[in-house]
Coordinates of C-alpha atoms in Angstrom, one line a residue:
Chain A
M16 CA 35.0 -11.7 -1.3
A17 CA 32.1 -12.0 1.1
I18 CA 28.9 -9.9 0.8
T19 CA 27.4 -9.0 4.1
I20 CA 23.8 -7.7 4.4
R21 CA 23.0 -6.0 7.8
T22 CA 20.3 -3.8 9.3
A23 CA 21.1 -0.1 9.1
T24 CA 21.9 1.9 12.2
P25 CA 21.7 5.6 12.9
A26 CA 25.4 5.9 12.0
D27 CA 24.6 4.8 8.5
V28 CA 22.3 7.8 7.8
P29 CA 25.0 9.8 5.8
Q30 CA 25.6 6.7 3.6
I31 CA 21.9 6.0 3.2
L32 CA 21.4 9.6 1.9
A33 CA 24.4 9.2 -0.4
F34 CA 22.8 6.0 -1.8
I35 CA 19.4 7.8 -2.2
R36 CA 21.1 10.6 -4.1
A37 CA 23.0 8.1 -6.3
L38 CA 19.8 6.2 -7.1
A39 CA 18.0 9.5 -8.0
A40 CA 20.9 10.4 -10.3
Y41 CA 20.7 7.0 -11.9
E42 CA 16.9 7.5 -12.4
R43 CA 17.7 10.8 -14.2
E44 CA 16.3 13.0 -11.3
P45 CA 19.6 14.2 -9.7
D46 CA 17.9 17.3 -8.2
A47 CA 14.8 15.5 -6.8
V48 CA 16.3 14.6 -3.4
L49 CA 15.2 17.1 -0.8
A50 CA 15.7 14.7 2.2
T51 CA 18.2 15.6 4.8
E52 CA 20.2 13.4 7.2
A53 CA 17.9 14.8 10.0
D54 CA 14.8 13.7 8.1
L55 CA 16.2 10.2 7.6
L56 CA 17.3 9.9 11.2
R57 CA 13.9 11.1 12.6
D58 CA 11.8 8.9 10.3
G59 CA 13.9 5.7 10.3
F60 CA 15.3 5.5 13.8
G61 CA 12.9 7.4 16.1
P62 CA 10.1 6.0 18.4
H63 CA 7.8 5.4 15.4
P64 CA 9.9 4.4 12.4
F65 CA 8.3 4.9 8.9
Y66 CA 10.9 2.8 7.1
E67 CA 13.5 0.1 7.7
C68 CA 16.8 -0.2 5.8
L69 CA 19.4 -2.8 4.9
I70 CA 23.1 -2.1 4.0
A71 CA 25.1 -4.4 1.8
E72 CA 28.8 -4.4 2.3
Q73 CA 31.5 -5.9 0.0
A74 CA 34.7 -6.6 1.9
G75 CA 33.7 -4.0 4.5
H76 CA 32.8 -1.3 2.0
P77 CA 29.2 0.0 1.7
A78 CA 28.1 -1.3 -1.7
G79 CA 24.3 -0.9 -1.8
F80 CA 21.1 -0.6 0.2
A81 CA 17.4 -1.6 0.3
L82 CA 14.8 0.6 2.1
Y83 CA 11.3 -0.7 2.7
F84 CA 8.2 -0.1 4.8
F85 CA 5.0 -2.0 5.5
D86 CA 2.0 -1.3 3.3
Y87 CA -1.4 -3.1 3.6
S88 CA -3.3 -5.5 1.4
T89 CA -7.1 -5.2 1.9
W90 CA -7.6 -8.3 -0.3
L91 CA -5.2 -10.5 1.7
G92 CA -6.0 -8.9 5.1
R93 CA -2.3 -8.6 6.0
P94 CA 0.5 -6.0 5.9
G95 CA 2.8 -6.4 2.9
L96 CA 6.4 -5.3 2.4
Y97 CA 6.9 -2.3 0.0
L98 CA 10.4 -1.9 -1.3
E99 CA 10.8 1.8 -1.9
D100 CA 14.5 1.8 -2.9
I101 CA 17.1 -0.8 -3.9
F102 CA 20.5 0.3 -5.3
V103 CA 23.9 -1.1 -5.8
G104 CA 26.8 1.3 -6.4
L105 CA 28.0 1.2 -10.0
E106 CA 31.5 0.0 -9.0
F107 CA 29.9 -3.0 -7.2
R108 CA 27.7 -4.3 -10.0
G109 CA 27.8 -7.8 -11.2
L110 CA 28.8 -9.4 -7.9
G111 CA 25.3 -10.6 -6.9
I112 CA 24.7 -7.8 -4.4
G113 CA 21.3 -6.7 -5.8
K114 CA 20.2 -10.3 -5.7
A115 CA 21.4 -10.8 -2.1
L116 CA 19.6 -7.6 -1.0
L117 CA 16.3 -8.6 -2.7
Q118 CA 16.6 -12.1 -1.2
R119 CA 17.0 -10.7 2.2
V120 CA 14.0 -8.4 1.8
A121 CA 12.0 -11.4 0.7
A122 CA 13.1 -13.4 3.7
I123 CA 12.1 -10.5 6.0
A124 CA 8.7 -10.4 4.3
I125 CA 8.2 -14.1 5.0
E126 CA 9.5 -13.7 8.6
K127 CA 7.0 -10.9 9.2
N128 CA 4.2 -12.9 7.7
C129 CA 3.8 -10.5 4.7
P130 CA 2.2 -12.4 1.8
R131 CA 3.6 -10.1 -0.9
L132 CA 6.5 -7.8 -1.8
K133 CA 5.8 -4.8 -4.1
W134 CA 7.9 -2.2 -5.7
E135 CA 8.2 0.0 -8.8
V136 CA 10.6 0.1 -11.7
L137 CA 11.2 2.7 -14.4
D138 CA 10.0 1.3 -17.8
W139 CA 13.3 2.2 -19.5
N140 CA 15.5 0.5 -17.0
A141 CA 15.7 -2.7 -19.0
P142 CA 18.5 -4.4 -16.9
A143 CA 16.4 -4.0 -13.7
V144 CA 13.2 -5.2 -15.5
D145 CA 15.0 -8.3 -16.7
F146 CA 16.6 -8.9 -13.3
Y147 CA 13.3 -8.7 -11.5
R148 CA 11.6 -11.0 -14.0
A149 CA 14.4 -13.5 -13.5
M150 CA 13.8 -13.3 -9.7
G151 CA 10.2 -14.4 -10.2
A152 CA 8.5 -11.0 -10.1
E153 CA 5.2 -10.2 -11.9
F154 CA 4.5 -6.9 -13.7
Q155 CA 1.1 -5.5 -13.1
D156 CA 0.9 -3.2 -16.0
E157 CA -2.9 -2.8 -15.9
W158 CA -2.4 -0.6 -12.8
R159 CA -1.5 3.1 -13.4
N160 CA 0.3 5.1 -10.7
V161 CA -1.4 8.3 -9.6
R162 CA -0.2 11.0 -7.4
V163 CA -1.1 14.5 -6.1
S164 CA 1.5 16.7 -4.5
G165 CA 2.4 20.3 -3.8
E166 CA -0.1 22.9 -4.7
A167 CA -2.5 20.4 -6.3
L168 CA -2.6 18.5 -3.0
Q169 CA -3.4 21.8 -1.1
R170 CA -6.1 22.6 -3.6
L171 CA -7.6 19.1 -3.3
A172 CA -7.5 19.5 0.5
G173 CA -9.5 22.8 0.1
I174 CA -6.7 25.0 1.2
P175 CA -6.8 28.2 -0.9
A176 CA -3.7 29.0 -2.9
A177 CA -1.7 32.0 -1.9
A178 CA -3.3 35.1 -3.4
P179 CA -1.6 36.2 -6.6
Q180 CA 0.3 39.4 -6.4
T181 CA -1.8 42.2 -8.0
T182 CA -0.1 44.6 -10.3
E183 CA -0.4 47.3 -7.7
A184 CA 1.1 45.2 -5.0
A185 CA 4.0 44.3 -7.3
Q186 CA 4.9 47.9 -8.0
Chain B
M11 CA -29.0 15.3 1.8
A12 CA -25.8 15.7 3.8
I13 CA -22.7 13.7 3.2
T14 CA -20.8 12.9 6.4
I15 CA -17.2 11.6 6.4
R16 CA -16.0 10.1 9.6
T17 CA -13.1 8.0 11.0
A18 CA -14.0 4.3 11.0
T19 CA -14.3 2.5 14.4
P20 CA -14.1 -1.2 15.2
A21 CA -17.9 -1.5 14.8
D22 CA -17.4 -0.6 11.1
V23 CA -15.3 -3.6 10.3
P24 CA -18.1 -5.7 8.8
Q25 CA -19.1 -2.7 6.6
I26 CA -15.4 -2.1 5.6
L27 CA -15.1 -5.8 4.6
A28 CA -18.3 -5.5 2.5
F29 CA -16.9 -2.4 0.8
I30 CA -13.6 -4.2 0.1
R31 CA -15.5 -7.1 -1.5
A32 CA -17.7 -4.7 -3.5
L33 CA -14.6 -2.9 -4.8
A34 CA -12.9 -6.2 -5.7
A35 CA -16.0 -7.3 -7.6
Y36 CA -16.0 -3.9 -9.4
E37 CA -12.3 -4.5 -10.3
R38 CA -13.3 -7.9 -11.8
E39 CA -11.6 -9.9 -9.0
P40 CA -14.6 -11.0 -6.9
D41 CA -12.8 -14.0 -5.5
A42 CA -9.6 -12.2 -4.6
V43 CA -10.6 -11.1 -1.1
L44 CA -9.2 -13.5 1.5
A45 CA -9.3 -10.9 4.4
T46 CA -11.6 -11.6 7.3
E47 CA -13.2 -9.3 9.9
A48 CA -10.6 -10.6 12.4
D49 CA -7.8 -9.5 10.1
L50 CA -9.2 -6.0 9.6
L51 CA -9.9 -5.6 13.3
R52 CA -6.4 -6.7 14.3
D53 CA -4.5 -4.6 11.6
G54 CA -6.6 -1.4 11.8
F55 CA -7.6 -1.1 15.4
G56 CA -4.9 -2.8 17.4
P57 CA -1.9 -1.3 19.3
H58 CA 0.1 -0.9 16.0
P59 CA -2.4 -0.1 13.2
F60 CA -1.3 -0.8 9.7
Y61 CA -4.0 1.3 8.1
E62 CA -6.6 4.0 8.8
C63 CA -10.1 4.2 7.3
L64 CA -12.8 6.8 6.6
I65 CA -16.5 6.0 6.2
A66 CA -18.8 8.2 4.1
E67 CA -22.4 8.3 5.0
Q68 CA -25.3 9.6 3.0
A69 CA -28.3 10.4 5.2
G70 CA -27.0 8.0 7.8
H71 CA -26.4 5.1 5.4
P72 CA -22.8 3.8 4.8
A73 CA -22.1 5.0 1.2
G74 CA -18.4 4.6 0.7
F75 CA -15.0 4.3 2.2
A76 CA -11.3 5.3 1.9
L77 CA -8.5 3.2 3.4
Y78 CA -5.0 4.5 3.5
F79 CA -1.6 4.1 5.3
F80 CA 1.7 6.0 5.5
D81 CA 4.4 5.2 3.0
Y82 CA 7.8 6.9 2.8
S83 CA 9.4 9.2 0.2
T84 CA 13.2 9.0 0.3
W85 CA 13.4 11.9 -2.1
L86 CA 11.2 14.2 0.1
G87 CA 12.4 12.7 3.4
R88 CA 8.9 12.5 4.7
P89 CA 6.1 9.9 5.1
G90 CA 3.5 10.2 2.4
L91 CA -0.1 9.0 2.3
Y92 CA -0.9 6.0 0.2
L93 CA -4.6 5.5 -0.6
E94 CA -5.0 1.7 -0.9
D95 CA -8.8 1.7 -1.5
I96 CA -11.5 4.3 -2.3
F97 CA -15.0 3.2 -3.2
V98 CA -18.5 4.5 -3.4
G99 CA -21.5 2.1 -3.5
L100 CA -23.1 2.0 -7.0
E101 CA -26.4 3.3 -5.6
F102 CA -24.6 6.4 -4.2
R103 CA -22.8 7.4 -7.3
G104 CA -23.1 11.0 -8.7
L105 CA -23.6 12.7 -5.3
G106 CA -20.0 13.9 -4.9
I107 CA -19.2 11.3 -2.3
G108 CA -16.0 10.1 -4.0
K109 CA -14.8 13.7 -4.2
A110 CA -15.6 14.3 -0.6
L111 CA -13.6 11.2 0.5
L112 CA -10.6 12.2 -1.7
Q113 CA -10.7 15.7 -0.4
R114 CA -10.8 14.5 3.2
V115 CA -7.8 12.1 2.6
A116 CA -5.9 15.1 1.0
A117 CA -6.7 17.2 4.1
I118 CA -5.4 14.5 6.4
A119 CA -2.2 14.3 4.3
I120 CA -1.7 18.1 4.7
E121 CA -2.5 17.8 8.4
K122 CA 0.1 15.0 8.9
N123 CA 2.7 17.0 6.9
C124 CA 2.7 14.4 4.1
P125 CA 3.9 16.1 0.9
R126 CA 2.2 13.7 -1.4
L127 CA -0.7 11.4 -1.9
K128 CA -0.3 8.3 -4.1
W129 CA -2.6 5.6 -5.3
E130 CA -3.2 3.2 -8.2
V131 CA -6.0 3.0 -10.8
L132 CA -6.9 0.2 -13.3
D133 CA -6.1 1.4 -16.8
W134 CA -9.6 0.4 -18.1
N135 CA -11.4 2.3 -15.4
A136 CA -11.9 5.4 -17.5
P137 CA -14.5 7.2 -15.2
A138 CA -12.0 6.9 -12.3
V139 CA -9.1 8.0 -14.5
D140 CA -11.0 11.1 -15.7
F141 CA -12.2 11.8 -12.1
Y142 CA -8.7 11.7 -10.7
R143 CA -7.3 13.9 -13.5
A144 CA -10.0 16.4 -12.8
M145 CA -8.9 16.4 -9.1
G146 CA -5.4 17.5 -10.1
A147 CA -3.7 14.1 -10.1
E148 CA -0.7 13.2 -12.2
F149 CA -0.2 9.8 -13.9
Q150 CA 3.3 8.4 -13.6
D151 CA 3.1 6.0 -16.4
E152 CA 6.9 5.5 -16.7
W153 CA 6.8 3.5 -13.5
R154 CA 5.8 -0.2 -13.7
N155 CA 4.4 -2.0 -10.7
V156 CA 6.2 -5.2 -9.7
R157 CA 5.3 -7.8 -7.2
V158 CA 6.4 -11.2 -5.8
S159 CA 4.0 -13.3 -3.8
G160 CA 3.1 -16.8 -2.9
E161 CA 5.6 -19.5 -3.9
A162 CA 7.7 -17.1 -5.9
L163 CA 8.2 -15.0 -2.7
Q164 CA 9.2 -18.2 -0.8
R165 CA 11.7 -19.2 -3.6
L166 CA 13.2 -15.7 -3.6
A167 CA 13.5 -15.9 0.2
G168 CA 15.4 -19.2 -0.3
I169 CA 12.7 -21.4 1.3
P170 CA 12.6 -24.7 -0.6
A171 CA 9.2 -25.5 -2.2
A172 CA 7.2 -28.4 -0.6
A173 CA 8.5 -31.7 -2.0
P174 CA 6.3 -32.9 -4.9
Q175 CA 4.2 -35.9 -4.1
T176 CA 5.8 -39.0 -5.6
T177 CA 3.6 -41.5 -7.5
E178 CA 4.2 -43.9 -4.6
A179 CA 3.1 -41.5 -1.9
A180 CA 0.0 -40.6 -3.9
Q181 CA -1.2 -44.1 -4.1

């Protein structure tokens, strides 16, 4: 049956959040998703969208999604496309839906004059690694990913941590 | 002498390109920079900027830069800050300029309500790795970086490669 790939609309937000949660569970971080429907609506469909999203449907049922944004290559002097999430529901695997989503994202990159498409994959996710390699992707394993978040970000920004409770105050 | 960190203006574009080239040379890719001043002007200072940039000055001399854009965290439901480039000129090392740039970027992340700051570092760049660790950064080494570009991106998008020259046509 036919696979359809279409641009997400505000009505898809509950389904997008369900896909984000399913992907986080697959990535062994089921409790990591703090995003709400209101967040996704504001940031994807407001006056200044921070991401764009595609929905894959199999015979009318939502089967997967791809969520991307524009990054920037200072070497190429052009925005690139960064694929933050790509996911196909477990019951829809093996039908070519992941390939169709990735191909559509690549076509959008070409259409927007983006010279490259980047994303990340977990090193233990061998089926995904093999799939991406078969799609012509290169692995840039000399680059390590770094992040600062939470209290470490506040410390780096020079914002003092909340004062620790003294014994006296705790009594 | 005082270190000043300020937002880049269109007049800084030649200096930004010089920093991008110096960073590429430091990263052992001196020929990788195809960006032009026109590219950087259009993409950073037009009606829809794809990046923002800070310039560090030491006693009035341009000493370093940091270039970042907004990415998106589907787990946190918020834009994050992605630091594409940070660089301090070799003659300005050891003065705390890199730290001052990174602190300012972190402060901008907090100000923009971005819950995390991400970037990449080359695995052989031990001084940078040590510096980032000292700044409170985490290394997410379970994530591999993937990219598709050039002809592989066109193939993935379903655009046929240019027909190879036949022997006849080449004569």
